[in-house]
mmCIF file of C-alpha atoms in Angstrom:
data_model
loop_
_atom_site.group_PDB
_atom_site.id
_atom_site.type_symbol
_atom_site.label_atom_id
_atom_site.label_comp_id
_atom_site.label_asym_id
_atom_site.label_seq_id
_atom_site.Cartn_x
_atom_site.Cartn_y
_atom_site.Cartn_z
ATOM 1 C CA UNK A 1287 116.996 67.353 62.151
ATOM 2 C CA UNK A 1288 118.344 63.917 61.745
ATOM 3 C CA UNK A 1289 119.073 62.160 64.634
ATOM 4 C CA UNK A 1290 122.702 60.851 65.084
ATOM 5 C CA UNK A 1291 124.277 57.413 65.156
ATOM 6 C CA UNK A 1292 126.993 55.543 65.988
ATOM 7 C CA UNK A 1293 128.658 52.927 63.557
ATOM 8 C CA UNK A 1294 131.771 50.707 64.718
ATOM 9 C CA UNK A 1295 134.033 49.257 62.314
ATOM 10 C CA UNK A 1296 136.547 46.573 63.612
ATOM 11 C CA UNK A 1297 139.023 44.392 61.472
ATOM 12 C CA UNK A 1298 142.467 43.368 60.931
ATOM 13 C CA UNK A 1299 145.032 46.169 60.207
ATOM 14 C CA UNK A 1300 145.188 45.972 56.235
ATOM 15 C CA UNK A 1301 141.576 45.006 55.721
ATOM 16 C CA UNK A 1302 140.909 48.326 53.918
ATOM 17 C CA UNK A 1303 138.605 50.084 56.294
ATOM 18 C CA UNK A 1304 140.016 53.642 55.549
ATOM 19 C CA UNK A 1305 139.710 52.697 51.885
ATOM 20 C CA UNK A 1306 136.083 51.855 51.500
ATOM 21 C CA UNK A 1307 134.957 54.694 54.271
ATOM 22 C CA UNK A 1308 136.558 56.982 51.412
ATOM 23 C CA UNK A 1309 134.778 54.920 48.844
ATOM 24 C CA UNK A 1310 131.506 55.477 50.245
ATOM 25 C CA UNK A 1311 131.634 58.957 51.372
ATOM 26 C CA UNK A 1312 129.886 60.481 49.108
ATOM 27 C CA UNK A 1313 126.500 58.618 49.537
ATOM 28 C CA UNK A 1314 126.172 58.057 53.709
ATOM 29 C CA UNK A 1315 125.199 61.553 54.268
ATOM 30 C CA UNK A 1316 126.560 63.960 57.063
ATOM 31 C CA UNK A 1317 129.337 62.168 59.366
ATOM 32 C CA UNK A 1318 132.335 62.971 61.454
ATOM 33 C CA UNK A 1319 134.717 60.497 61.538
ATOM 34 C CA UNK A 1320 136.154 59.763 64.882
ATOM 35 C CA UNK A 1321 139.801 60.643 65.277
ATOM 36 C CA UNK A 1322 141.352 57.985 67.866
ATOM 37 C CA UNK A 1323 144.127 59.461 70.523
ATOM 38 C CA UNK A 1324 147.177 57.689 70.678
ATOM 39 C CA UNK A 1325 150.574 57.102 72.300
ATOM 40 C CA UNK A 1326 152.409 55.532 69.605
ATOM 41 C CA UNK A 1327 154.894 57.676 66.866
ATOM 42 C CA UNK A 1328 153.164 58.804 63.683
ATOM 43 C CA UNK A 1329 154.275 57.094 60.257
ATOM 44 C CA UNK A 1330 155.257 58.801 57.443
ATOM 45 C CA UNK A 1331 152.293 60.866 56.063
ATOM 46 C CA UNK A 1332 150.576 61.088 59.242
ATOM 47 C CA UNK A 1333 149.422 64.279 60.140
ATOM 48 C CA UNK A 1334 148.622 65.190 64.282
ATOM 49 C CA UNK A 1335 144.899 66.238 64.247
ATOM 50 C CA UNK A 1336 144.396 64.844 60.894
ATOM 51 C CA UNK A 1337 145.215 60.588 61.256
ATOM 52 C CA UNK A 1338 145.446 60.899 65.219
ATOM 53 C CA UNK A 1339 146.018 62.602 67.808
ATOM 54 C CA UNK A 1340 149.633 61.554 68.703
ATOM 55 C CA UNK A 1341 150.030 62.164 73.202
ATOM 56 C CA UNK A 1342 152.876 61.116 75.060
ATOM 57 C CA UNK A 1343 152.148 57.701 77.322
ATOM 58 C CA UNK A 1344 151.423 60.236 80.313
ATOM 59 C CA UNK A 1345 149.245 62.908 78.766
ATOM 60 C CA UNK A 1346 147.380 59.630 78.150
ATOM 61 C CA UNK A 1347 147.143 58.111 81.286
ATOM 62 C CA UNK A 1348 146.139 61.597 82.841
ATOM 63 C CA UNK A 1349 143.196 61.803 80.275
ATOM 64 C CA UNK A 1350 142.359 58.666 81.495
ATOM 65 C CA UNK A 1351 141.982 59.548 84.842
ATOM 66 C CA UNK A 1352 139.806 62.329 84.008
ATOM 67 C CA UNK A 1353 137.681 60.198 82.453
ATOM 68 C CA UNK A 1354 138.001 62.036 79.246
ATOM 69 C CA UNK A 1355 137.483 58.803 77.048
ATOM 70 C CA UNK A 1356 134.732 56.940 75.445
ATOM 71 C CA UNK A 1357 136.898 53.700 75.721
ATOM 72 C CA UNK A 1358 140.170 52.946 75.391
ATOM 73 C CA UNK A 1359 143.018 49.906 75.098
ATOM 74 C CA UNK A 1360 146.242 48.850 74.722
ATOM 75 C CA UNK A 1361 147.184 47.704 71.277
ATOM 76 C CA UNK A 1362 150.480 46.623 69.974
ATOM 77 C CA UNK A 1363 152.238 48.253 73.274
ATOM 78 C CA UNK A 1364 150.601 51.539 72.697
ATOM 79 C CA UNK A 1365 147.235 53.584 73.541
ATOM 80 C CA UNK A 1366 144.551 54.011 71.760
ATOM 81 C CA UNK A 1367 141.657 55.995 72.802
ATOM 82 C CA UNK A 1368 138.466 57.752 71.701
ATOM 83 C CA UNK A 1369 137.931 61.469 73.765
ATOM 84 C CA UNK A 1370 133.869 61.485 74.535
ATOM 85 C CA UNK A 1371 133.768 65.802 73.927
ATOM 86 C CA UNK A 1372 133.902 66.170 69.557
ATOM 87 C CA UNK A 1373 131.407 62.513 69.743
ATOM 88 C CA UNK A 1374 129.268 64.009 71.831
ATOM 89 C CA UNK A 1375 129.374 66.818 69.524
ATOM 90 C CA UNK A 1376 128.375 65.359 66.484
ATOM 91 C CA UNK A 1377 125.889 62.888 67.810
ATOM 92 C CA UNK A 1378 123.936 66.330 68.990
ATOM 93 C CA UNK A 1379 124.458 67.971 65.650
ATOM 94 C CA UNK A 1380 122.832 64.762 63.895
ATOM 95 C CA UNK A 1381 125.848 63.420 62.332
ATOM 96 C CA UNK A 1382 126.627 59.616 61.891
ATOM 97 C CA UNK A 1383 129.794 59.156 64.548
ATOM 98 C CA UNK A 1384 132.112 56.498 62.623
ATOM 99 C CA UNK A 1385 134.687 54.936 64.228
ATOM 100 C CA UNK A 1386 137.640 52.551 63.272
ATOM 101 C CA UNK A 1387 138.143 50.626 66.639
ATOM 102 C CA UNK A 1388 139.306 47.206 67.580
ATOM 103 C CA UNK A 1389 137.044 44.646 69.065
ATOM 104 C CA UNK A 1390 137.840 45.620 72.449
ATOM 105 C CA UNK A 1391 136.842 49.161 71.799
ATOM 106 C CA UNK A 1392 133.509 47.937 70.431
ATOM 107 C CA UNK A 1393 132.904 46.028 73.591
ATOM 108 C CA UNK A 1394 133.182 49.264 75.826
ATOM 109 C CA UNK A 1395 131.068 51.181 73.311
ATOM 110 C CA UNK A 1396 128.559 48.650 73.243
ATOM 111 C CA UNK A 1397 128.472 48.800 76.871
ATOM 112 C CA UNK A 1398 128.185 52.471 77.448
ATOM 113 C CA UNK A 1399 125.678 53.450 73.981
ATOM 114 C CA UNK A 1400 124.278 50.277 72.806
ATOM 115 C CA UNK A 1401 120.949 51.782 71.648
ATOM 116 C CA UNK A 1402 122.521 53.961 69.446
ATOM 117 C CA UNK A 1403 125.417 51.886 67.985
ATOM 118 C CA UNK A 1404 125.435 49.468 64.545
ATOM 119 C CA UNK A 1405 128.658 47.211 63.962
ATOM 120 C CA UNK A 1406 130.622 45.932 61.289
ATOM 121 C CA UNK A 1407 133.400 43.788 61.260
ATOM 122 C CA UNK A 1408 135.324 44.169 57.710
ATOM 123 C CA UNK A 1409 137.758 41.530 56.498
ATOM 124 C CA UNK A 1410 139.436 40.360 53.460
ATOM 125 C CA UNK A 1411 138.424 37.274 52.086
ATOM 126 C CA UNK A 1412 141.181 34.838 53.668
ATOM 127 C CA UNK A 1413 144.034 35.242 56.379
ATOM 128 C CA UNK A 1414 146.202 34.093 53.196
ATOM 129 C CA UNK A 1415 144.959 37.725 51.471
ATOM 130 C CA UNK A 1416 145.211 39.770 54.978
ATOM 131 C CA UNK A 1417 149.140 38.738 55.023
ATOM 132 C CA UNK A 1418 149.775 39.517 51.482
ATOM 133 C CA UNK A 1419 148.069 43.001 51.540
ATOM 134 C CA UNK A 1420 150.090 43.374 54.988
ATOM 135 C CA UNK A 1421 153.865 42.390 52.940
ATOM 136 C CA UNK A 1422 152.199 44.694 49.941
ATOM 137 C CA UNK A 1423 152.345 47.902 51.895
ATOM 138 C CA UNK A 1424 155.679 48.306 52.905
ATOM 139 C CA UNK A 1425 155.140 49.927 56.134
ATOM 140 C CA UNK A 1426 155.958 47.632 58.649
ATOM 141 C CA UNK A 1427 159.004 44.943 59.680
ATOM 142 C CA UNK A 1428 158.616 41.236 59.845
ATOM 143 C CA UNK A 1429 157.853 41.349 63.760
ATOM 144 C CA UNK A 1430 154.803 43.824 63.393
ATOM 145 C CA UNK A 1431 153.644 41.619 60.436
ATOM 146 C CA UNK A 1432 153.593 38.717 62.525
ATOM 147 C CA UNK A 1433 151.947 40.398 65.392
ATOM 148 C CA UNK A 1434 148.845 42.010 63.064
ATOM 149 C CA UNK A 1435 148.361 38.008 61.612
ATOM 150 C CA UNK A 1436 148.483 37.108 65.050
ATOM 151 C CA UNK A 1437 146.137 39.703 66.368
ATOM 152 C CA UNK A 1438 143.977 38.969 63.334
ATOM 153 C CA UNK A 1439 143.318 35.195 63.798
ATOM 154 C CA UNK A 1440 141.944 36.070 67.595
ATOM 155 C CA UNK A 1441 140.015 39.073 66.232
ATOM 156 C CA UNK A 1442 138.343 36.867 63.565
ATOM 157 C CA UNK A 1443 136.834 34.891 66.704
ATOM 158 C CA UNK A 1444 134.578 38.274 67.660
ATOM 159 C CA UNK A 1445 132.926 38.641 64.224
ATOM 160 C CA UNK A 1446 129.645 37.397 65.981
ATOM 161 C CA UNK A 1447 129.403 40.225 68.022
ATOM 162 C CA UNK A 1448 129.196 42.889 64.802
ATOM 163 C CA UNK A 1449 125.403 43.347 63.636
ATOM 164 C CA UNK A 1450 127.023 42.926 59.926
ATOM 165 C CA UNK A 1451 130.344 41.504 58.193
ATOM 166 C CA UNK A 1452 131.683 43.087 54.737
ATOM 167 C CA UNK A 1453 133.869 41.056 52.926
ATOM 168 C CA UNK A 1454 136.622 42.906 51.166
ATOM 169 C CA UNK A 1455 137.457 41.051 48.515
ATOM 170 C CA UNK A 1456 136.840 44.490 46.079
ATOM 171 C CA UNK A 1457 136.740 47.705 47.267
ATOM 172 C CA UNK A 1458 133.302 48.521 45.012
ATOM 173 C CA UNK A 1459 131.520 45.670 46.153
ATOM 174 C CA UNK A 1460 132.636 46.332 49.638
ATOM 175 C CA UNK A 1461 132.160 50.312 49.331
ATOM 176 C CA UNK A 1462 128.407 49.580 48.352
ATOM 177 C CA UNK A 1463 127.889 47.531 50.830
ATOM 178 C CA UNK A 1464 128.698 49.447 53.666
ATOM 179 C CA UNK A 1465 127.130 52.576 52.371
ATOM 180 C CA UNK A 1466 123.731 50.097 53.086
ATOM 181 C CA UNK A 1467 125.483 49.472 56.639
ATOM 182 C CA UNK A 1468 125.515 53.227 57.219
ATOM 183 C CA UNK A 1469 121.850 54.055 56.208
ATOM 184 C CA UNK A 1470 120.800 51.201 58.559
ATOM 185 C CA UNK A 1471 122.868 52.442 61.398
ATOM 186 C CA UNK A 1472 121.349 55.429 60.808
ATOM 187 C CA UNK A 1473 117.601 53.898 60.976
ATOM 188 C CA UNK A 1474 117.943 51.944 64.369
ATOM 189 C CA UNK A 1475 115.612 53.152 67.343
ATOM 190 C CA UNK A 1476 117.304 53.565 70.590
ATOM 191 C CA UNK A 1477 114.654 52.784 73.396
ATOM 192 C CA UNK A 1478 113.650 56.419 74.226
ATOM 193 C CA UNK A 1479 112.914 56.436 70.532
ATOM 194 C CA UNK A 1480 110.817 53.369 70.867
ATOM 195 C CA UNK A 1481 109.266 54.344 74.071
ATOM 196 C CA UNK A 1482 108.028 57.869 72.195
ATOM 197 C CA UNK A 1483 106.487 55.927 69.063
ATOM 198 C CA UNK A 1484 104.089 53.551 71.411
ATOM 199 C CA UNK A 1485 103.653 56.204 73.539
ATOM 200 C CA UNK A 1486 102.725 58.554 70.479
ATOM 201 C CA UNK A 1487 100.781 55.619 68.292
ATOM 202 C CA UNK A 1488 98.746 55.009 71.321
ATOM 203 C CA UNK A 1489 97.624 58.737 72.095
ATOM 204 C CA UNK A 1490 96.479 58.424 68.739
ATOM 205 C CA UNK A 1491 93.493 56.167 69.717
ATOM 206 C CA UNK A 1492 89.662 56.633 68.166
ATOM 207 C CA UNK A 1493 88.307 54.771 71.041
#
């Protein structure tokens, strides 16, 4: 069976991450995208279960306690949180784990499953094109807007902590690119792994 993997995407809200996972679908193989937990109100067209997991600020906190989360932040005044049970899940079932987490989320997963996690930070070409997709989609006021730009010039700062950084200036070229992001995630050798291979090449010995 294959063996699962964790990838981490991180990037400015509006950079298209949602867009080019869809892209790419089709040719990364089996994966279960992870479904973040959150505190803050759905927008139109979100479905519970589907987009998120919408909680109420204390079902969150409570979860948090239990230690019920892979990591977790604050972001834009609200929670945001990753439950360790259906990850868990899917690593075991061999399924490449995706998630679509900010940089302080890839921090805490880095810290806690390193060996088995890839990164990828995924940006549009200028902070001039990030605002103008941002005004495009119509879903937020002028005081969000100016948060996310705000949020996004500090984020850009962490891009060399990701293993790789797509540029999306189109959706193909960026699709295709992180399709070879998810075959490599899906090739790295945790250190058990590594540990087995010398272990195994060295058994193998004519002498």
């Amino acid at each position: 069976m294959q063996k699962g993997a964790i990838l981490v995407l991180s990037g400015p809200s509006g950079a298209g991450k949602s867009t080019i996972i869809s892209a790419a679908s089709e040719n990364i193989g089996e994966y279960y995208f992870s479904i973040s937990t959150t505190t803050r109100k759905s927008r139109m067209g979100e479905e519970n279960g589907r987009d998120y997991f919408f909680v109420t600020k204390e079902e969150f906190e409570e979860d948090i306690k239990a230690g019920n989360f892979l990591e977790y932040a604050q972001v834009h005044g609200n929670y945001y949180g990753t439950s360790l049970k259906p990850v868990r899940e899917a690593l075991q079932a061999g399924k490449l784990v995706i998630f679509d987490i900010d940089v302080q989320g890839h921090r805490l997963v880095r810290a806690k499953m390193n060996d088995i996690t890839t990164s990828a930070f995924i940006t549009p070409p200028t902070l001039a094109a990030l605002e103008q997709r941002l005004r495009a989609r119509c879903t937020d006021d002028e005081a969000v807007i100016v948060n996310r730009i705000k949020n996004a010039k500090d984020e850009i700062t962490a891009v060399g902590e990701y293993d790789f950084t797509i540029i999306n200036d189109t959706v193909e070229i960026a699709a295709k690119q992180f399709v070879i992001v998810a075959k490599a995630a899906r090739l790295k050798q945790s250190s058990e792994d590594e540990e087995k291979f010398i272990t195994q090449w060295l058994a193998n010995n004519l002498y």
